[in-house]
Amino acid sequence: MQDKQSVLVTGGAGYIGSHIVQLLCEMGHRVTVLDNLSLGREENVDKRASLLVGDILNRDDLRKALSVQPRVIFHFAAWKAAGESMTDPAKYATNNICGTLGLLNAMLEYDIRYFVFSSSAAVYGEPQYTPIDEKHPLHPANYYGYTKLAIEENLQWYSRLKGIRYAALRYFNATGYDIHGRIRGKEKNPANLSPVVMETIAGLRHEMQVFGDDYETPDGTCIRDYIHVSDLAVAHLKAMEYLLENDENLVVNLGTGEGHSVKEVIQTAERVTGKKVNYTITDRRPGDPPALAASNHLAKELLGWQPEYSDLDTIFRTMASVYLDKDSK
Ligand code: WQD
C-alpha cells in the first residue's frame, strides 16, 4: 500500500469529489479541498480534510491551495450539465477549460507532477459500437463533452512537454451514495436520471419526465451504464497508486459494462423504496443515444479494479437513505 500522501482535491465538496475525499482520508492521506461551494456542500467534506473555500479561476486561491505542496491533484471542479453547455458554452469554456489550464500552469510553477482528472464518457459522443472501449473515436456530441476532450488533449501536451503524469478517468453514469451513509448532502439542482427519480419519490418534485420511450431498445427507453460513486472512489485511489508506481499516463473508462434502461431504473427505485414514481413520457431529449455502456477491461487490467456496489438495488438503497431522510439537506 502506498505511503501516505499530501493531496489536493478541487471540487472535493461536490457529489463525486466528496466521495473520493472521504476514501482518501480513510486511507490516511493528508487531504486539502479547494471548492467554491457553488455546487458542493461543506457538510459533505470529510472532517479530516482541510477545506479552502475558493475558486480554481482565482490565482490567489490556487496559490494558497498549491502552497501545501500536494504530491497529487485530483481535479473535479467543473460544470457538468450537458444540456446547459449547449446554451451557455462560455460558462463551460471558462470554468472547465480555462480553469483547468490555470491549474495546470500553477502545477508547473509549484513543480507538482501528478494529476487525476475527472473525465467523462461524453468525450465519445454518439457510439459507433458498444460497449465503448478507450479506442472508440472521440466525437463529443455536446460542448460539455468537448471541454473534457480539450482538457485531455492539453494533458497529453503538458505531459509530453513538461513531464506531468495524469490519469484521465472517463466516467459513464455516476450515481448512488456512500455505502456507509456518511455523505448525506443532496446534489443541488440535479438533471441526471437517478437524483431526479429520487427527488420525485421524496416529493421534492411533483413529477418527472421520461424523455422518450420510442427508442430501438427492449422497452423503448434509453440504456445507460450506471456506476456507483463508491466504486468510482476506489478507482481514483488505484489511479493515484498507478501514477506513483509507474510514472506513466493512464486513460480508462469507469463503468460496469452493463446497461439499464430508464424504465428499469424507475422500477428498481419503486421496488427498493416501496414508493411510486410520478412520471410522464415526453419527447426525446436531443442528443440522447439509445444505448451506452462501457468496456471496463482496461481499468480492470491496469488498476485491478472491479465494481462492487453498482447493481441498481445497491444504488437505490444508498440513495434512499439520503433522499428519504428528512434531516438530510
Ligand atoms: C440518463 C438517461 C435521459 C433525466 C450525462 C452526461 C454525461 C455524464 C452523465 C458527467 C437518458 C434519461 C434523464 C430525466 C430522463 N455526466 N432521463 N429524465 O445524459 O446519459 O449523461 O450525465 O460526466 O457526460 O451527458 O445522463 O442522467 O442525464 O440521462 O428520461 O429527468 O435518463 O434521456 O436517457 P446522460 P442523464
Short mmCIF file of N, CA, C and O in Angstrom, two decimals, residues 183-284:
data_model
loop_
_atom_site.label_atom_id
_atom_site.label_comp_id
_atom_site.label_asym_id
_atom_site.label_seq_id
_atom_site.Cartn_x
_atom_site.Cartn_y
_atom_site.Cartn_z
N ILE A 183 -22.10 10.33 3.73
CA ILE A 183 -22.27 11.55 2.92
C ILE A 183 -23.76 11.71 2.66
O ILE A 183 -24.38 10.82 2.09
N ARG A 184 -24.32 12.83 3.16
CA ARG A 184 -25.78 12.91 3.17
C ARG A 184 -26.36 14.15 2.51
O ARG A 184 -27.56 14.34 2.49
N GLY A 185 -25.46 15.02 1.98
CA GLY A 185 -25.98 16.24 1.35
C GLY A 185 -26.40 15.95 -0.09
O GLY A 185 -25.62 15.41 -0.87
N LYS A 186 -27.64 16.31 -0.42
CA LYS A 186 -28.15 16.01 -1.78
C LYS A 186 -27.53 16.95 -2.82
O LYS A 186 -27.19 18.08 -2.51
N GLU A 187 -27.43 16.44 -4.05
CA GLU A 187 -26.95 17.30 -5.15
C GLU A 187 -27.89 18.50 -5.32
O GLU A 187 -29.10 18.35 -5.17
N LYS A 188 -27.30 19.66 -5.67
CA LYS A 188 -28.12 20.85 -5.90
C LYS A 188 -28.59 20.85 -7.37
O LYS A 188 -27.80 20.64 -8.27
N ASN A 189 -29.87 21.07 -7.59
CA ASN A 189 -30.47 21.17 -8.94
C ASN A 189 -29.98 20.08 -9.92
O ASN A 189 -29.44 20.39 -10.97
N PRO A 190 -30.16 18.81 -9.54
CA PRO A 190 -29.69 17.75 -10.44
C PRO A 190 -30.51 17.68 -11.72
O PRO A 190 -31.68 18.05 -11.73
N ALA A 191 -29.85 17.18 -12.79
CA ALA A 191 -30.57 16.94 -14.05
C ALA A 191 -30.46 15.46 -14.43
O ALA A 191 -31.20 14.98 -15.28
N ASN A 192 -29.54 14.74 -13.76
CA ASN A 192 -29.32 13.33 -14.11
C ASN A 192 -30.48 12.47 -13.60
O ASN A 192 -31.18 12.82 -12.64
N LEU A 193 -30.63 11.32 -14.25
CA LEU A 193 -31.81 10.48 -14.00
C LEU A 193 -31.99 10.08 -12.55
O LEU A 193 -33.07 10.31 -11.96
N SER A 194 -30.96 9.48 -11.92
CA SER A 194 -31.22 8.87 -10.60
C SER A 194 -31.57 9.91 -9.53
O SER A 194 -32.52 9.68 -8.76
N PRO A 195 -30.89 11.05 -9.44
CA PRO A 195 -31.34 12.03 -8.43
C PRO A 195 -32.73 12.59 -8.75
O PRO A 195 -33.51 12.88 -7.84
N VAL A 196 -33.06 12.71 -10.04
CA VAL A 196 -34.39 13.21 -10.41
C VAL A 196 -35.45 12.20 -9.98
O VAL A 196 -36.49 12.56 -9.41
N VAL A 197 -35.17 10.92 -10.18
CA VAL A 197 -36.11 9.86 -9.73
C VAL A 197 -36.28 9.95 -8.21
O VAL A 197 -37.41 9.94 -7.70
N MET A 198 -35.16 10.11 -7.49
CA MET A 198 -35.25 10.14 -6.03
C MET A 198 -35.93 11.42 -5.53
O MET A 198 -36.66 11.38 -4.53
N GLU A 199 -35.70 12.54 -6.20
CA GLU A 199 -36.41 13.77 -5.79
C GLU A 199 -37.91 13.59 -5.97
O GLU A 199 -38.72 14.06 -5.16
N THR A 200 -38.31 12.87 -7.03
CA THR A 200 -39.74 12.64 -7.29
C THR A 200 -40.31 11.74 -6.21
O THR A 200 -41.36 12.00 -5.63
N ILE A 201 -39.57 10.68 -5.87
CA ILE A 201 -40.03 9.75 -4.82
C ILE A 201 -40.12 10.48 -3.48
O ILE A 201 -41.06 10.28 -2.69
N ALA A 202 -39.15 11.38 -3.23
CA ALA A 202 -39.12 12.09 -1.93
C ALA A 202 -40.12 13.24 -1.89
O ALA A 202 -40.24 13.93 -0.88
N GLY A 203 -40.81 13.49 -3.01
CA GLY A 203 -41.80 14.57 -3.04
C GLY A 203 -41.18 15.94 -3.21
O GLY A 203 -41.82 16.98 -3.03
N LEU A 204 -39.87 15.97 -3.58
CA LEU A 204 -39.19 17.26 -3.80
C LEU A 204 -39.57 17.82 -5.16
O LEU A 204 -39.32 18.99 -5.45
N ARG A 205 -40.09 16.98 -6.02
CA ARG A 205 -40.68 17.44 -7.29
C ARG A 205 -41.95 16.62 -7.51
O ARG A 205 -42.01 15.43 -7.14
N HIS A 206 -42.96 17.27 -8.10
CA HIS A 206 -44.28 16.61 -8.22
C HIS A 206 -44.21 15.41 -9.17
O HIS A 206 -44.76 14.35 -8.90
N GLU A 207 -43.56 15.65 -10.32
CA GLU A 207 -43.41 14.52 -11.25
C GLU A 207 -42.16 14.72 -12.07
O GLU A 207 -41.58 15.79 -12.10
N MET A 208 -41.74 13.66 -12.74
CA MET A 208 -40.56 13.77 -13.61
C MET A 208 -40.96 13.41 -15.04
O MET A 208 -42.08 12.94 -15.29
N GLN A 209 -40.07 13.71 -15.96
CA GLN A 209 -40.32 13.40 -17.37
C GLN A 209 -39.40 12.25 -17.79
O GLN A 209 -38.24 12.22 -17.39
N VAL A 210 -39.98 11.34 -18.57
CA VAL A 210 -39.13 10.32 -19.22
C VAL A 210 -38.99 10.77 -20.67
O VAL A 210 -39.99 10.90 -21.38
N PHE A 211 -37.74 11.07 -21.04
CA PHE A 211 -37.51 11.70 -22.36
C PHE A 211 -37.57 10.65 -23.48
O PHE A 211 -36.55 10.24 -24.02
N GLY A 212 -38.76 10.20 -23.80
CA GLY A 212 -38.95 9.32 -24.96
C GLY A 212 -38.98 7.85 -24.60
O GLY A 212 -38.18 7.38 -23.79
N ASP A 213 -39.93 7.13 -25.17
CA ASP A 213 -39.98 5.66 -24.96
C ASP A 213 -40.15 4.97 -26.32
O ASP A 213 -40.73 3.89 -26.42
N ASP A 214 -39.59 5.62 -27.35
CA ASP A 214 -39.71 5.05 -28.71
C ASP A 214 -38.34 4.78 -29.31
O ASP A 214 -38.14 4.89 -30.51
N TYR A 215 -37.37 4.46 -28.41
CA TYR A 215 -36.02 4.13 -28.91
C TYR A 215 -35.97 2.65 -29.30
O TYR A 215 -36.79 1.85 -28.84
N GLU A 216 -34.97 2.29 -30.08
CA GLU A 216 -34.82 0.89 -30.51
C GLU A 216 -34.14 0.12 -29.36
O GLU A 216 -33.00 -0.32 -29.47
N THR A 217 -34.84 0.03 -28.25
CA THR A 217 -34.32 -0.75 -27.10
C THR A 217 -35.47 -1.64 -26.64
O THR A 217 -36.62 -1.41 -27.00
N PRO A 218 -35.19 -2.66 -25.82
CA PRO A 218 -36.25 -3.61 -25.44
C PRO A 218 -37.52 -2.95 -24.91
O PRO A 218 -38.62 -3.34 -25.26
N ASP A 219 -37.38 -1.93 -24.04
CA ASP A 219 -38.62 -1.33 -23.52
C ASP A 219 -38.83 0.08 -24.07
O ASP A 219 -39.72 0.81 -23.59
N GLY A 220 -38.00 0.47 -25.07
CA GLY A 220 -38.20 1.76 -25.74
C GLY A 220 -37.52 2.94 -25.07
O GLY A 220 -37.46 4.03 -25.63
N THR A 221 -36.97 2.70 -23.85
CA THR A 221 -36.28 3.83 -23.18
C THR A 221 -34.76 3.62 -23.24
O THR A 221 -34.28 2.50 -23.42
N CYS A 222 -34.03 4.72 -23.07
CA CYS A 222 -32.56 4.69 -23.25
C CYS A 222 -31.85 3.85 -22.20
O CYS A 222 -32.28 3.79 -21.05
N ILE A 223 -30.78 3.26 -22.64
CA ILE A 223 -29.96 2.40 -21.78
C ILE A 223 -28.65 3.11 -21.45
O ILE A 223 -28.01 3.68 -22.32
N ARG A 224 -28.27 3.08 -20.14
CA ARG A 224 -27.03 3.71 -19.71
C ARG A 224 -26.29 2.79 -18.73
O ARG A 224 -26.88 1.89 -18.13
N ASP A 225 -25.01 3.08 -18.54
CA ASP A 225 -24.14 2.27 -17.66
C ASP A 225 -23.97 3.04 -16.34
O ASP A 225 -23.21 4.01 -16.29
N TYR A 226 -24.66 2.61 -15.28
CA TYR A 226 -24.67 3.35 -14.01
C TYR A 226 -23.58 2.82 -13.09
O TYR A 226 -23.56 1.62 -12.77
N ILE A 227 -22.69 3.69 -12.67
CA ILE A 227 -21.54 3.31 -11.84
C ILE A 227 -21.65 4.02 -10.49
O ILE A 227 -21.80 5.23 -10.42
N HIS A 228 -21.56 3.23 -9.42
CA HIS A 228 -21.75 3.78 -8.05
C HIS A 228 -20.54 4.63 -7.66
O HIS A 228 -19.38 4.24 -7.90
N VAL A 229 -20.79 5.76 -7.02
CA VAL A 229 -19.70 6.68 -6.64
C VAL A 229 -18.71 6.01 -5.69
O VAL A 229 -17.53 6.38 -5.66
N SER A 230 -19.15 5.02 -4.93
CA SER A 230 -18.18 4.33 -4.05
C SER A 230 -17.23 3.46 -4.89
O SER A 230 -16.06 3.31 -4.55
N ASP A 231 -17.72 2.94 -6.02
CA ASP A 231 -16.82 2.23 -6.95
C ASP A 231 -15.88 3.22 -7.64
O ASP A 231 -14.69 2.94 -7.84
N LEU A 232 -16.41 4.38 -7.99
CA LEU A 232 -15.56 5.41 -8.60
C LEU A 232 -14.45 5.83 -7.63
O LEU A 232 -13.29 6.00 -8.02
N ALA A 233 -14.78 5.96 -6.36
CA ALA A 233 -13.79 6.40 -5.36
C ALA A 233 -12.62 5.42 -5.31
O ALA A 233 -11.45 5.82 -5.34
N VAL A 234 -12.92 4.13 -5.30
CA VAL A 234 -11.85 3.12 -5.26
C VAL A 234 -10.98 3.24 -6.52
O VAL A 234 -9.74 3.17 -6.45
N ALA A 235 -11.60 3.46 -7.65
CA ALA A 235 -10.83 3.58 -8.91
C ALA A 235 -9.88 4.78 -8.87
O ALA A 235 -8.74 4.69 -9.35
N HIS A 236 -10.31 5.87 -8.22
CA HIS A 236 -9.44 7.06 -8.14
C HIS A 236 -8.23 6.80 -7.25
O HIS A 236 -7.11 7.20 -7.56
N LEU A 237 -8.46 6.08 -6.18
CA LEU A 237 -7.35 5.74 -5.28
C LEU A 237 -6.34 4.86 -6.03
O LEU A 237 -5.13 5.09 -6.02
N LYS A 238 -6.86 3.87 -6.73
CA LYS A 238 -5.98 2.97 -7.51
C LYS A 238 -5.27 3.71 -8.64
O LYS A 238 -4.12 3.42 -8.97
N ALA A 239 -5.93 4.72 -9.21
CA ALA A 239 -5.29 5.51 -10.29
C ALA A 239 -4.11 6.30 -9.73
O ALA A 239 -3.04 6.38 -10.35
N MET A 240 -4.27 6.84 -8.52
CA MET A 240 -3.15 7.57 -7.89
C MET A 240 -1.98 6.62 -7.65
O MET A 240 -0.84 6.91 -8.00
N GLU A 241 -2.30 5.44 -7.12
CA GLU A 241 -1.23 4.45 -6.86
C GLU A 241 -0.54 4.07 -8.17
O GLU A 241 0.68 3.95 -8.23
N TYR A 242 -1.33 3.94 -9.23
CA TYR A 242 -0.77 3.57 -10.54
C TYR A 242 0.22 4.64 -11.02
O TYR A 242 1.34 4.34 -11.44
N LEU A 243 -0.18 5.91 -10.90
CA LEU A 243 0.68 7.01 -11.35
C LEU A 243 1.99 7.02 -10.56
O LEU A 243 3.08 7.15 -11.11
N LEU A 244 1.87 6.87 -9.23
CA LEU A 244 3.07 6.97 -8.39
C LEU A 244 3.99 5.78 -8.58
O LEU A 244 5.20 5.88 -8.50
N GLU A 245 3.39 4.61 -8.86
CA GLU A 245 4.22 3.39 -9.03
C GLU A 245 4.83 3.30 -10.43
O GLU A 245 5.93 2.84 -10.61
N ASN A 246 4.07 3.74 -11.45
CA ASN A 246 4.52 3.51 -12.83
C ASN A 246 5.05 4.77 -13.52
O ASN A 246 5.68 4.67 -14.55
N ASP A 247 4.67 5.93 -12.98
CA ASP A 247 5.11 7.21 -13.58
C ASP A 247 4.77 7.26 -15.08
O ASP A 247 5.55 7.73 -15.90
N GLU A 248 3.57 6.73 -15.41
CA GLU A 248 3.14 6.85 -16.81
C GLU A 248 1.63 7.17 -16.85
O GLU A 248 0.90 6.92 -15.89
N ASN A 249 1.18 7.70 -17.98
CA ASN A 249 -0.20 8.18 -18.07
C ASN A 249 -1.18 7.04 -18.21
O ASN A 249 -0.82 5.92 -18.60
N LEU A 250 -2.45 7.35 -17.89
CA LEU A 250 -3.50 6.31 -17.88
C LEU A 250 -4.79 6.97 -18.37
O LEU A 250 -5.12 8.06 -17.90
N VAL A 251 -5.46 6.33 -19.33
CA VAL A 251 -6.78 6.82 -19.75
C VAL A 251 -7.71 5.61 -19.75
O VAL A 251 -7.49 4.67 -20.55
N VAL A 252 -8.67 5.57 -18.84
CA VAL A 252 -9.56 4.40 -18.74
C VAL A 252 -11.02 4.81 -18.55
O VAL A 252 -11.33 5.86 -17.96
N ASN A 253 -11.90 3.93 -19.04
CA ASN A 253 -13.35 4.07 -18.79
C ASN A 253 -13.66 3.55 -17.40
O ASN A 253 -13.08 2.55 -16.97
N LEU A 254 -14.60 4.20 -16.74
CA LEU A 254 -15.10 3.66 -15.47
C LEU A 254 -16.60 3.43 -15.60
O LEU A 254 -17.40 4.38 -15.62
N GLY A 255 -16.96 2.19 -15.77
CA GLY A 255 -18.36 1.79 -15.90
C GLY A 255 -18.44 0.31 -15.53
O GLY A 255 -17.45 -0.31 -15.18
N THR A 256 -19.65 -0.25 -15.63
CA THR A 256 -19.80 -1.66 -15.24
C THR A 256 -19.75 -2.60 -16.44
O THR A 256 -19.59 -3.80 -16.30
N GLY A 257 -20.00 -2.04 -17.64
CA GLY A 257 -20.10 -2.89 -18.83
C GLY A 257 -21.53 -3.34 -19.07
O GLY A 257 -21.89 -3.88 -20.11
N GLU A 258 -22.38 -3.08 -18.07
CA GLU A 258 -23.80 -3.47 -18.23
C GLU A 258 -24.66 -2.22 -18.39
O GLU A 258 -24.37 -1.18 -17.79
N GLY A 259 -25.75 -2.32 -19.14
CA GLY A 259 -26.63 -1.17 -19.29
C GLY A 259 -27.99 -1.43 -18.66
O GLY A 259 -28.41 -2.58 -18.54
N HIS A 260 -28.64 -0.37 -18.22
CA HIS A 260 -30.01 -0.48 -17.70
C HIS A 260 -30.85 0.64 -18.31
O HIS A 260 -30.35 1.76 -18.51
N SER A 261 -32.11 0.33 -18.60
CA SER A 261 -32.98 1.33 -19.25
C SER A 261 -33.57 2.27 -18.21
O SER A 261 -33.57 1.98 -16.99
N VAL A 262 -34.11 3.36 -18.67
CA VAL A 262 -34.76 4.35 -17.79
C VAL A 262 -35.89 3.67 -17.02
O VAL A 262 -36.04 3.83 -15.81
N LYS A 263 -36.67 2.85 -17.73
CA LYS A 263 -37.80 2.18 -17.04
C LYS A 263 -37.30 1.20 -15.98
O LYS A 263 -37.88 1.11 -14.89
N GLU A 264 -36.23 0.47 -16.27
CA GLU A 264 -35.64 -0.44 -15.27
C GLU A 264 -35.21 0.35 -14.03
O GLU A 264 -35.43 -0.08 -12.90
N VAL A 265 -34.60 1.51 -14.27
CA VAL A 265 -34.15 2.35 -13.16
C VAL A 265 -35.35 2.76 -12.30
O VAL A 265 -35.36 2.63 -11.08
N ILE A 266 -36.41 3.22 -12.95
CA ILE A 266 -37.61 3.67 -12.23
C ILE A 266 -38.24 2.51 -11.46
O ILE A 266 -38.58 2.62 -10.28
N GLN A 267 -38.33 1.36 -12.13
CA GLN A 267 -38.95 0.18 -11.47
C GLN A 267 -38.12 -0.25 -10.26
O GLN A 267 -38.67 -0.58 -9.21
N THR A 268 -36.81 -0.21 -10.37
CA THR A 268 -35.95 -0.59 -9.23
C THR A 268 -36.13 0.39 -8.08
O THR A 268 -36.32 -0.02 -6.92
N ALA A 269 -36.16 1.68 -8.40
CA ALA A 269 -36.33 2.69 -7.34
C ALA A 269 -37.66 2.50 -6.63
O ALA A 269 -37.76 2.58 -5.40
N GLU A 270 -38.70 2.17 -7.39
CA GLU A 270 -40.03 1.95 -6.78
C GLU A 270 -40.00 0.72 -5.88
O GLU A 270 -40.51 0.72 -4.76
N ARG A 271 -39.35 -0.33 -6.36
CA ARG A 271 -39.31 -1.58 -5.57
C ARG A 271 -38.50 -1.37 -4.29
O ARG A 271 -38.91 -1.75 -3.19
N VAL A 272 -37.35 -0.74 -4.42
CA VAL A 272 -36.46 -0.57 -3.25
C VAL A 272 -37.09 0.36 -2.21
O VAL A 272 -36.99 0.14 -1.00
N THR A 273 -37.77 1.39 -2.66
CA THR A 273 -38.32 2.38 -1.71
C THR A 273 -39.77 2.07 -1.33
O THR A 273 -40.29 2.61 -0.36
N GLY A 274 -40.43 1.23 -2.14
CA GLY A 274 -41.85 0.95 -1.86
C GLY A 274 -42.74 2.14 -2.21
O GLY A 274 -43.89 2.23 -1.78
N LYS A 275 -42.19 3.09 -2.98
CA LYS A 275 -42.98 4.28 -3.36
C LYS A 275 -43.06 4.40 -4.89
O LYS A 275 -42.16 3.98 -5.60
N LYS A 276 -44.17 5.02 -5.33
CA LYS A 276 -44.36 5.18 -6.78
C LYS A 276 -43.59 6.38 -7.29
O LYS A 276 -43.39 7.36 -6.55
N VAL A 277 -43.18 6.29 -8.56
CA VAL A 277 -42.56 7.46 -9.22
C VAL A 277 -43.59 8.04 -10.19
O VAL A 277 -44.08 7.35 -11.07
N ASN A 278 -43.92 9.30 -9.98
CA ASN A 278 -44.85 10.00 -10.89
C ASN A 278 -44.08 10.44 -12.12
O ASN A 278 -43.15 11.24 -11.98
N TYR A 279 -44.42 9.87 -13.30
CA TYR A 279 -43.71 10.39 -14.48
C TYR A 279 -44.63 10.46 -15.69
O TYR A 279 -45.62 9.75 -15.75
N THR A 280 -44.24 11.33 -16.61
CA THR A 280 -44.94 11.39 -17.90
C THR A 280 -43.90 11.17 -18.99
O THR A 280 -42.75 11.59 -18.84
N ILE A 281 -44.34 10.49 -20.04
CA ILE A 281 -43.44 10.26 -21.18
C ILE A 281 -43.50 11.50 -22.07
O ILE A 281 -44.61 11.92 -22.45
N THR A 282 -42.36 12.10 -22.36
CA THR A 282 -42.36 13.28 -23.25
C THR A 282 -41.52 12.97 -24.48
O THR A 282 -41.09 11.83 -24.66
N ASP A 283 -41.30 13.99 -25.29
CA ASP A 283 -40.45 13.79 -26.48
C ASP A 283 -39.03 13.40 -26.06
O ASP A 283 -38.61 13.65 -24.94
N ARG A 284 -38.32 12.85 -27.01
CA ARG A 284 -36.89 12.53 -26.80
C ARG A 284 -36.12 13.81 -26.45
O ARG A 284 -36.47 14.90 -26.88
#
